[in-house]
Amino acid sequence: MYKRIDFSKLEGLATYQDTLDFLQASYRETISAIAMAFGSKVIVTGVVDLGVSYSDGWVIIDGELMPFVPGLKADRIIVEDIADTEIFNDGSIQSVYYTKRAKFGNTGGYLFTDFIRVDTLTSISQGLKGLITAHNNLQAAFNTHTHSWNQITDKPGSFNPSPHRHNWTDIDNRPPYSILYAGISWIGDPATDNGQEWRWVFFPSVGTDRYIVAGTMNSQNDWNNWVADNNVTWAVKDREPAAFKVLCQDNGGGVQKLQFEYALISY
């Protein structure tokens, strides 16, 4: 409680009107603050439909928590402020005790249909668990549910997708490979007739030697000499982050004019 009186002090604490007002305010203000959090027209407990009447209970009206008096049904709820008296030291009788309570009435007050009922924490918890379970079941059903094309009604007679592109990173379940680099290297006439030779192919570093060389020997000879280009077989060796060797075997004769076109694929 944000207000309190320390009654542990000795020698007798005199009790005056301001002392009692301090005590009353400490509870009244705190309870009112909590009540305001629920709303202005709220059924907290009770007020159960008994047929022709409603049972007793507790309600919040405009931030004040007050008892509800049972009674016959009506369209509205009104607030009574009942005053009670006390005899003072000077012999006078004055109203000092005030009790607010809510009950059914026919005029004034508040429409009963405007009041909302606060569920218990247990009921709220069960409701949330039910929603989560329903959501999970629905999600599972969506994830496994499919339709045959023949089962779909009002489908279009034709489907003409518009041309479009996607970035590689937009594709789901894509293979775990990527092209690190692509280039062209001049090989020319790689070896003597029926001989063997190797050539280095250099490129900007790709930071790894774990790549596949996907390539082709592209013939650059004219139409009359293309047979010579066709005599060469090749393989790759000594892969490095910025170079690899192309091993060439000349299986025939003639002068070749070859260029090696390649792509490096990570793995």
mmCIF file of N, CA and C in Angstrom, residues 128-229:
data_model
loop_
_atom_site.group_PDB
_atom_site.id
_atom_site.type_symbol
_atom_site.label_atom_id
_atom_site.label_comp_id
_atom_site.label_asym_id
_atom_site.label_seq_id
_atom_site.Cartn_x
_atom_site.Cartn_y
_atom_site.Cartn_z
ATOM 1 N N LEU A 128 -7.478 -18.913 -23.995
ATOM 2 C CA LEU A 128 -6.265 -18.704 -24.778
ATOM 3 C C LEU A 128 -5.674 -20.031 -25.240
ATOM 4 N N LYS A 129 -5.683 -21.026 -24.327
ATOM 5 C CA LYS A 129 -5.170 -22.344 -24.710
ATOM 6 C C LYS A 129 -6.003 -22.940 -25.847
ATOM 7 N N GLY A 130 -7.324 -22.735 -25.771
ATOM 8 C CA GLY A 130 -8.190 -23.232 -26.833
ATOM 9 C C GLY A 130 -7.904 -22.563 -28.173
ATOM 10 N N LEU A 131 -7.647 -21.243 -28.142
ATOM 11 C CA LEU A 131 -7.324 -20.523 -29.376
ATOM 12 C C LEU A 131 -6.009 -21.012 -29.976
ATOM 13 N N ILE A 132 -4.999 -21.219 -29.108
ATOM 14 C CA ILE A 132 -3.699 -21.689 -29.586
ATOM 15 C C ILE A 132 -3.829 -23.084 -30.207
ATOM 16 N N THR A 133 -4.598 -23.957 -29.535
ATOM 17 C CA THR A 133 -4.798 -25.307 -30.067
ATOM 18 C C THR A 133 -5.513 -25.259 -31.410
ATOM 19 N N ALA A 134 -6.546 -24.423 -31.504
ATOM 20 C CA ALA A 134 -7.280 -24.299 -32.765
ATOM 21 C C ALA A 134 -6.381 -23.759 -33.873
ATOM 22 N N HIS A 135 -5.550 -22.780 -33.536
ATOM 23 C CA HIS A 135 -4.619 -22.222 -34.530
ATOM 24 C C HIS A 135 -3.644 -23.288 -35.028
ATOM 25 N N ASN A 136 -3.077 -24.061 -34.087
ATOM 26 C CA ASN A 136 -2.115 -25.096 -34.468
ATOM 27 C C ASN A 136 -2.764 -26.168 -35.340
ATOM 28 N N ASN A 137 -4.004 -26.547 -34.979
ATOM 29 C CA ASN A 137 -4.713 -27.552 -35.782
ATOM 30 C C ASN A 137 -5.001 -27.033 -37.186
ATOM 31 N N LEU A 138 -5.405 -25.755 -37.263
ATOM 32 C CA LEU A 138 -5.702 -25.162 -38.571
ATOM 33 C C LEU A 138 -4.438 -25.057 -39.414
ATOM 34 N N GLN A 139 -3.329 -24.674 -38.770
ATOM 35 C CA GLN A 139 -2.073 -24.560 -39.504
ATOM 36 C C GLN A 139 -1.628 -25.918 -40.035
ATOM 37 N N ALA A 140 -1.776 -26.944 -39.198
ATOM 38 C CA ALA A 140 -1.406 -28.295 -39.628
ATOM 39 C C ALA A 140 -2.279 -28.750 -40.798
ATOM 40 N N ALA A 141 -3.568 -28.404 -40.737
ATOM 41 C CA ALA A 141 -4.468 -28.784 -41.830
ATOM 42 C C ALA A 141 -4.092 -28.077 -43.128
ATOM 43 N N PHE A 142 -3.753 -26.788 -43.037
ATOM 44 C CA PHE A 142 -3.343 -26.050 -44.229
ATOM 45 C C PHE A 142 -2.058 -26.616 -44.817
ATOM 46 N N ASN A 143 -1.127 -27.009 -43.932
ATOM 47 C CA ASN A 143 0.166 -27.491 -44.405
ATOM 48 C C ASN A 143 0.061 -28.820 -45.154
ATOM 49 N N THR A 144 -0.968 -29.605 -44.832
ATOM 50 C CA THR A 144 -1.086 -30.934 -45.452
ATOM 51 C C THR A 144 -2.214 -31.016 -46.470
ATOM 52 N N HIS A 145 -3.006 -29.958 -46.586
ATOM 53 C CA HIS A 145 -4.191 -30.011 -47.443
ATOM 54 C C HIS A 145 -3.830 -29.685 -48.886
ATOM 55 N N THR A 146 -4.254 -30.512 -49.797
ATOM 56 C CA THR A 146 -4.071 -30.269 -51.233
ATOM 57 C C THR A 146 -5.376 -30.556 -51.971
ATOM 58 N N HIS A 147 -5.472 -30.000 -53.168
ATOM 59 C CA HIS A 147 -6.645 -30.237 -54.019
ATOM 60 C C HIS A 147 -6.176 -30.717 -55.378
ATOM 61 N N SER A 148 -6.940 -31.615 -55.938
ATOM 62 C CA SER A 148 -6.736 -31.983 -57.335
ATOM 63 C C SER A 148 -7.227 -30.832 -58.211
ATOM 64 N N TRP A 149 -6.550 -30.611 -59.335
ATOM 65 C CA TRP A 149 -6.965 -29.536 -60.234
ATOM 66 C C TRP A 149 -8.416 -29.716 -60.667
ATOM 67 N N ASN A 150 -8.869 -30.956 -60.814
ATOM 68 C CA ASN A 150 -10.247 -31.208 -61.236
ATOM 69 C C ASN A 150 -11.265 -30.835 -60.171
ATOM 70 N N GLN A 151 -10.836 -30.740 -58.906
ATOM 71 C CA GLN A 151 -11.754 -30.394 -57.822
ATOM 72 C C GLN A 151 -11.979 -28.888 -57.694
ATOM 73 N N ILE A 152 -11.167 -28.098 -58.365
ATOM 74 C CA ILE A 152 -11.254 -26.647 -58.240
ATOM 75 C C ILE A 152 -12.335 -26.122 -59.171
ATOM 76 N N THR A 153 -13.272 -25.366 -58.606
ATOM 77 C CA THR A 153 -14.345 -24.785 -59.412
ATOM 78 C C THR A 153 -13.996 -23.358 -59.804
ATOM 79 N N ASP A 154 -14.634 -22.887 -60.869
ATOM 80 C CA ASP A 154 -14.447 -21.519 -61.365
ATOM 81 C C ASP A 154 -12.992 -21.210 -61.677
ATOM 82 N N LYS A 155 -12.225 -22.211 -62.075
ATOM 83 C CA LYS A 155 -10.837 -21.961 -62.450
ATOM 84 C C LYS A 155 -10.782 -21.401 -63.863
ATOM 85 N N PRO A 156 -9.755 -20.634 -64.202
ATOM 86 C CA PRO A 156 -9.680 -20.042 -65.540
ATOM 87 C C PRO A 156 -9.480 -21.126 -66.604
ATOM 88 N N GLY A 157 -9.980 -20.821 -67.781
ATOM 89 C CA GLY A 157 -9.828 -21.767 -68.871
ATOM 90 C C GLY A 157 -8.402 -21.859 -69.372
ATOM 91 N N SER A 158 -7.642 -20.790 -69.209
ATOM 92 C CA SER A 158 -6.235 -20.788 -69.625
ATOM 93 C C SER A 158 -5.436 -19.980 -68.608
ATOM 94 N N PHE A 159 -4.150 -20.211 -68.630
ATOM 95 C CA PHE A 159 -3.274 -19.520 -67.671
ATOM 96 C C PHE A 159 -2.063 -19.005 -68.427
ATOM 97 N N ASN A 160 -1.931 -17.687 -68.493
ATOM 98 C CA ASN A 160 -0.841 -17.071 -69.233
ATOM 99 C C ASN A 160 -0.026 -16.185 -68.293
ATOM 100 N N PRO A 161 0.972 -16.762 -67.643
ATOM 101 C CA PRO A 161 1.766 -15.955 -66.703
ATOM 102 C C PRO A 161 2.559 -14.885 -67.440
ATOM 103 N N SER A 162 2.684 -13.727 -66.823
ATOM 104 C CA SER A 162 3.466 -12.655 -67.412
ATOM 105 C C SER A 162 4.948 -12.914 -67.177
ATOM 106 N N PRO A 163 5.804 -12.515 -68.131
ATOM 107 C CA PRO A 163 7.251 -12.727 -67.959
ATOM 108 C C PRO A 163 7.759 -11.965 -66.733
ATOM 109 N N HIS A 164 8.573 -12.599 -65.939
ATOM 110 C CA HIS A 164 9.170 -11.939 -64.781
ATOM 111 C C HIS A 164 10.425 -12.689 -64.361
ATOM 112 N N ARG A 165 11.221 -12.059 -63.516
ATOM 113 C CA ARG A 165 12.455 -12.656 -63.049
ATOM 114 C C ARG A 165 12.482 -12.684 -61.528
ATOM 115 N N HIS A 166 13.281 -13.600 -61.002
ATOM 116 C CA HIS A 166 13.526 -13.679 -59.569
ATOM 117 C C HIS A 166 15.026 -13.697 -59.307
ATOM 118 N N ASN A 167 15.434 -13.029 -58.237
ATOM 119 C CA ASN A 167 16.814 -13.167 -57.798
ATOM 120 C C ASN A 167 17.051 -14.590 -57.315
ATOM 121 N N TRP A 168 18.286 -15.044 -57.446
ATOM 122 C CA TRP A 168 18.635 -16.395 -56.997
ATOM 123 C C TRP A 168 18.286 -16.594 -55.530
ATOM 124 N N THR A 169 18.487 -15.552 -54.711
ATOM 125 C CA THR A 169 18.221 -15.670 -53.276
ATOM 126 C C THR A 169 16.733 -15.736 -52.955
ATOM 127 N N ASP A 170 15.855 -15.410 -53.936
ATOM 128 C CA ASP A 170 14.407 -15.489 -53.711
ATOM 129 C C ASP A 170 13.873 -16.912 -53.821
ATOM 130 N N ILE A 171 14.688 -17.828 -54.363
ATOM 131 C CA ILE A 171 14.205 -19.173 -54.662
ATOM 132 C C ILE A 171 14.335 -20.053 -53.424
ATOM 133 N N ASP A 172 13.215 -20.676 -53.014
ATOM 134 C CA ASP A 172 13.225 -21.611 -51.893
ATOM 135 C C ASP A 172 13.779 -22.955 -52.349
ATOM 136 N N ASN A 173 14.396 -23.659 -51.422
ATOM 137 C CA ASN A 173 14.908 -25.013 -51.659
ATOM 138 C C ASN A 173 15.855 -25.079 -52.858
ATOM 139 N N ARG A 174 16.563 -23.982 -53.101
ATOM 140 C CA ARG A 174 17.544 -23.991 -54.187
ATOM 141 C C ARG A 174 18.739 -24.863 -53.806
ATOM 142 N N PRO A 175 19.448 -25.436 -54.789
ATOM 143 C CA PRO A 175 20.607 -26.277 -54.470
ATOM 144 C C PRO A 175 21.696 -25.448 -53.787
ATOM 145 N N PRO A 176 22.493 -26.096 -52.933
ATOM 146 C CA PRO A 176 23.503 -25.352 -52.157
ATOM 147 C C PRO A 176 24.761 -25.083 -52.966
ATOM 148 N N TYR A 177 24.603 -24.687 -54.235
ATOM 149 C CA TYR A 177 25.738 -24.388 -55.086
ATOM 150 C C TYR A 177 25.597 -22.970 -55.611
ATOM 151 N N SER A 178 26.718 -22.356 -55.966
ATOM 152 C CA SER A 178 26.685 -21.036 -56.571
ATOM 153 C C SER A 178 27.845 -20.906 -57.537
ATOM 154 N N ILE A 179 27.672 -20.083 -58.560
ATOM 155 C CA ILE A 179 28.733 -19.837 -59.536
ATOM 156 C C ILE A 179 29.666 -18.778 -58.958
ATOM 157 N N LEU A 180 30.927 -19.172 -58.745
ATOM 158 C CA LEU A 180 31.898 -18.268 -58.144
ATOM 159 C C LEU A 180 32.497 -17.300 -59.169
ATOM 160 N N TYR A 181 32.703 -17.809 -60.366
ATOM 161 C CA TYR A 181 33.334 -16.985 -61.403
ATOM 162 C C TYR A 181 33.112 -17.665 -62.747
ATOM 163 N N ALA A 182 33.072 -16.866 -63.816
ATOM 164 C CA ALA A 182 32.994 -17.392 -65.178
ATOM 165 C C ALA A 182 33.954 -16.591 -66.039
ATOM 166 N N GLY A 183 34.661 -17.291 -66.941
ATOM 167 C CA GLY A 183 35.637 -16.585 -67.756
ATOM 168 C C GLY A 183 36.020 -17.347 -69.016
ATOM 169 N N ILE A 184 36.931 -16.743 -69.803
ATOM 170 C CA ILE A 184 37.434 -17.318 -71.052
ATOM 171 C C ILE A 184 38.960 -17.210 -71.033
ATOM 172 N N SER A 185 39.640 -18.285 -71.403
ATOM 173 C CA SER A 185 41.107 -18.290 -71.457
ATOM 174 C C SER A 185 41.566 -18.847 -72.803
ATOM 175 N N TRP A 186 42.505 -18.150 -73.427
ATOM 176 C CA TRP A 186 43.000 -18.583 -74.738
ATOM 177 C C TRP A 186 43.956 -19.760 -74.559
ATOM 178 N N ILE A 187 43.718 -20.829 -75.306
ATOM 179 C CA ILE A 187 44.566 -22.015 -75.277
ATOM 180 C C ILE A 187 45.415 -22.101 -76.545
ATOM 181 N N GLY A 188 44.830 -21.755 -77.672
ATOM 182 C CA GLY A 188 45.563 -21.798 -78.939
ATOM 183 C C GLY A 188 45.838 -23.220 -79.390
ATOM 184 N N ASP A 189 47.117 -23.505 -79.766
ATOM 185 C CA ASP A 189 47.555 -24.839 -80.171
ATOM 186 C C ASP A 189 48.267 -25.440 -78.964
ATOM 187 N N PRO A 190 47.600 -26.263 -78.150
ATOM 188 C CA PRO A 190 48.120 -26.628 -76.837
ATOM 189 C C PRO A 190 49.287 -27.591 -76.844
ATOM 190 N N ALA A 191 49.502 -28.391 -77.887
ATOM 191 C CA ALA A 191 50.549 -29.401 -77.835
ATOM 192 C C ALA A 191 50.980 -29.770 -79.255
ATOM 193 N N THR A 192 52.135 -30.418 -79.351
ATOM 194 C CA THR A 192 52.575 -30.951 -80.634
ATOM 195 C C THR A 192 51.672 -32.103 -81.044
ATOM 196 N N ASP A 193 51.725 -32.461 -82.295
ATOM 197 C CA ASP A 193 50.870 -33.550 -82.760
ATOM 198 C C ASP A 193 51.068 -34.790 -81.904
ATOM 199 N N ASN A 194 49.971 -35.364 -81.461
ATOM 200 C CA ASN A 194 49.970 -36.554 -80.586
ATOM 201 C C ASN A 194 50.754 -36.322 -79.292
ATOM 202 N N GLY A 195 50.885 -35.061 -78.899
ATOM 203 C CA GLY A 195 51.610 -34.744 -77.671
ATOM 204 C C GLY A 195 50.687 -34.282 -76.552
ATOM 205 N N GLN A 196 51.311 -33.970 -75.430
ATOM 206 C CA GLN A 196 50.582 -33.534 -74.234
ATOM 207 C C GLN A 196 51.189 -32.235 -73.716
ATOM 208 N N GLU A 197 50.335 -31.413 -73.123
ATOM 209 C CA GLU A 197 50.805 -30.150 -72.553
ATOM 210 C C GLU A 197 49.748 -29.629 -71.581
ATOM 211 N N TRP A 198 50.154 -28.756 -70.640
ATOM 212 C CA TRP A 198 49.174 -28.137 -69.762
ATOM 213 C C TRP A 198 49.319 -26.629 -69.797
ATOM 214 N N ARG A 199 48.215 -25.950 -69.512
ATOM 215 C CA ARG A 199 48.184 -24.485 -69.489
ATOM 216 C C ARG A 199 47.531 -24.015 -68.180
ATOM 217 N N TRP A 200 48.124 -22.975 -67.579
ATOM 218 C CA TRP A 200 47.487 -22.349 -66.413
ATOM 219 C C TRP A 200 46.339 -21.447 -66.873
ATOM 220 N N VAL A 201 45.278 -21.490 -66.146
ATOM 221 C CA VAL A 201 44.163 -20.553 -66.342
ATOM 222 C C VAL A 201 44.069 -19.706 -65.073
ATOM 223 N N PHE A 202 44.255 -18.400 -65.218
ATOM 224 C CA PHE A 202 44.250 -17.494 -64.059
ATOM 225 C C PHE A 202 42.964 -16.668 -64.042
ATOM 226 N N PHE A 203 42.546 -16.305 -62.821
ATOM 227 C CA PHE A 203 41.314 -15.525 -62.631
ATOM 228 C C PHE A 203 41.383 -14.852 -61.255
ATOM 229 N N PRO A 204 40.537 -13.852 -60.981
ATOM 230 C CA PRO A 204 40.522 -13.228 -59.646
ATOM 231 C C PRO A 204 40.190 -14.271 -58.581
ATOM 232 N N SER A 205 40.846 -14.174 -57.441
ATOM 233 C CA SER A 205 40.672 -15.179 -56.384
ATOM 234 C C SER A 205 39.210 -15.301 -55.962
ATOM 235 N N VAL A 206 38.769 -16.556 -55.842
ATOM 236 C CA VAL A 206 37.414 -16.827 -55.347
ATOM 237 C C VAL A 206 37.440 -17.281 -53.890
ATOM 238 N N GLY A 207 38.621 -17.296 -53.274
ATOM 239 C CA GLY A 207 38.746 -17.563 -51.854
ATOM 240 C C GLY A 207 38.674 -19.024 -51.455
ATOM 241 N N THR A 208 38.642 -19.940 -52.410
ATOM 242 C CA THR A 208 38.555 -21.360 -52.082
ATOM 243 C C THR A 208 39.032 -22.186 -53.278
ATOM 244 N N ASP A 209 39.504 -23.401 -52.986
ATOM 245 C CA ASP A 209 39.842 -24.324 -54.066
ATOM 246 C C ASP A 209 38.807 -25.439 -54.184
ATOM 247 N N ARG A 210 37.686 -25.273 -53.458
ATOM 248 C CA ARG A 210 36.609 -26.260 -53.524
ATOM 249 C C ARG A 210 35.572 -25.791 -54.552
ATOM 250 N N TYR A 211 35.877 -26.083 -55.789
ATOM 251 C CA TYR A 211 34.946 -25.718 -56.858
ATOM 252 C C TYR A 211 35.038 -26.746 -57.984
ATOM 253 N N ILE A 212 33.959 -26.797 -58.754
ATOM 254 C CA ILE A 212 33.900 -27.635 -59.949
ATOM 255 C C ILE A 212 34.138 -26.743 -61.165
ATOM 256 N N VAL A 213 34.994 -27.212 -62.095
ATOM 257 C CA VAL A 213 35.219 -26.467 -63.328
ATOM 258 C C VAL A 213 34.285 -27.037 -64.395
ATOM 259 N N ALA A 214 33.279 -26.261 -64.744
ATOM 260 C CA ALA A 214 32.382 -26.645 -65.841
ATOM 261 C C ALA A 214 32.807 -25.845 -67.068
ATOM 262 N N GLY A 215 33.358 -26.531 -68.100
ATOM 263 C CA GLY A 215 33.904 -25.786 -69.223
ATOM 264 C C GLY A 215 33.784 -26.513 -70.549
ATOM 265 N N THR A 216 34.198 -25.799 -71.576
ATOM 266 C CA THR A 216 34.199 -26.362 -72.933
ATOM 267 C C THR A 216 35.329 -25.743 -73.732
ATOM 268 N N MET A 217 35.914 -26.543 -74.636
ATOM 269 C CA MET A 217 36.887 -26.025 -75.582
ATOM 270 C C MET A 217 36.135 -25.509 -76.807
ATOM 271 N N ASN A 218 36.177 -24.214 -77.004
ATOM 272 C CA ASN A 218 35.426 -23.601 -78.103
ATOM 273 C C ASN A 218 36.351 -23.438 -79.314
ATOM 274 N N SER A 219 35.972 -24.055 -80.428
ATOM 275 C CA SER A 219 36.776 -24.011 -81.654
ATOM 276 C C SER A 219 36.755 -22.618 -82.259
ATOM 277 N N GLN A 220 37.967 -22.098 -82.550
ATOM 278 C CA GLN A 220 38.091 -20.795 -83.189
ATOM 279 C C GLN A 220 38.654 -20.899 -84.609
ATOM 280 N N ASN A 221 38.933 -22.141 -85.081
ATOM 281 C CA ASN A 221 39.426 -22.333 -86.447
ATOM 282 C C ASN A 221 38.331 -22.059 -87.460
ATOM 283 N N ASP A 222 38.720 -21.780 -88.670
ATOM 284 C CA ASP A 222 37.726 -21.589 -89.724
ATOM 285 C C ASP A 222 37.129 -22.935 -90.127
ATOM 286 N N TRP A 223 36.213 -22.886 -91.061
ATOM 287 C CA TRP A 223 35.466 -24.094 -91.417
ATOM 288 C C TRP A 223 36.361 -25.194 -91.985
ATOM 289 N N ASN A 224 37.401 -24.844 -92.648
ATOM 290 C CA ASN A 224 38.255 -25.846 -93.284
ATOM 291 C C ASN A 224 39.172 -26.562 -92.286
ATOM 292 N N ASN A 225 39.413 -25.974 -91.120
ATOM 293 C CA ASN A 225 40.376 -26.547 -90.182
ATOM 294 C C ASN A 225 39.754 -26.968 -88.851
ATOM 295 N N TRP A 226 38.442 -27.007 -88.764
ATOM 296 C CA TRP A 226 37.811 -27.329 -87.483
ATOM 297 C C TRP A 226 38.135 -28.744 -87.024
ATOM 298 N N VAL A 227 38.477 -29.654 -87.947
ATOM 299 C CA VAL A 227 38.787 -31.044 -87.581
ATOM 300 C C VAL A 227 39.983 -31.087 -86.641
ATOM 301 N N ALA A 228 40.933 -30.187 -86.835
ATOM 302 C CA ALA A 228 42.111 -30.158 -85.971
ATOM 303 C C ALA A 228 41.700 -29.813 -84.524
ATOM 304 N N ASP A 229 40.766 -28.882 -84.365
ATOM 305 C CA ASP A 229 40.302 -28.513 -83.018
ATOM 306 C C ASP A 229 39.608 -29.678 -82.327
#
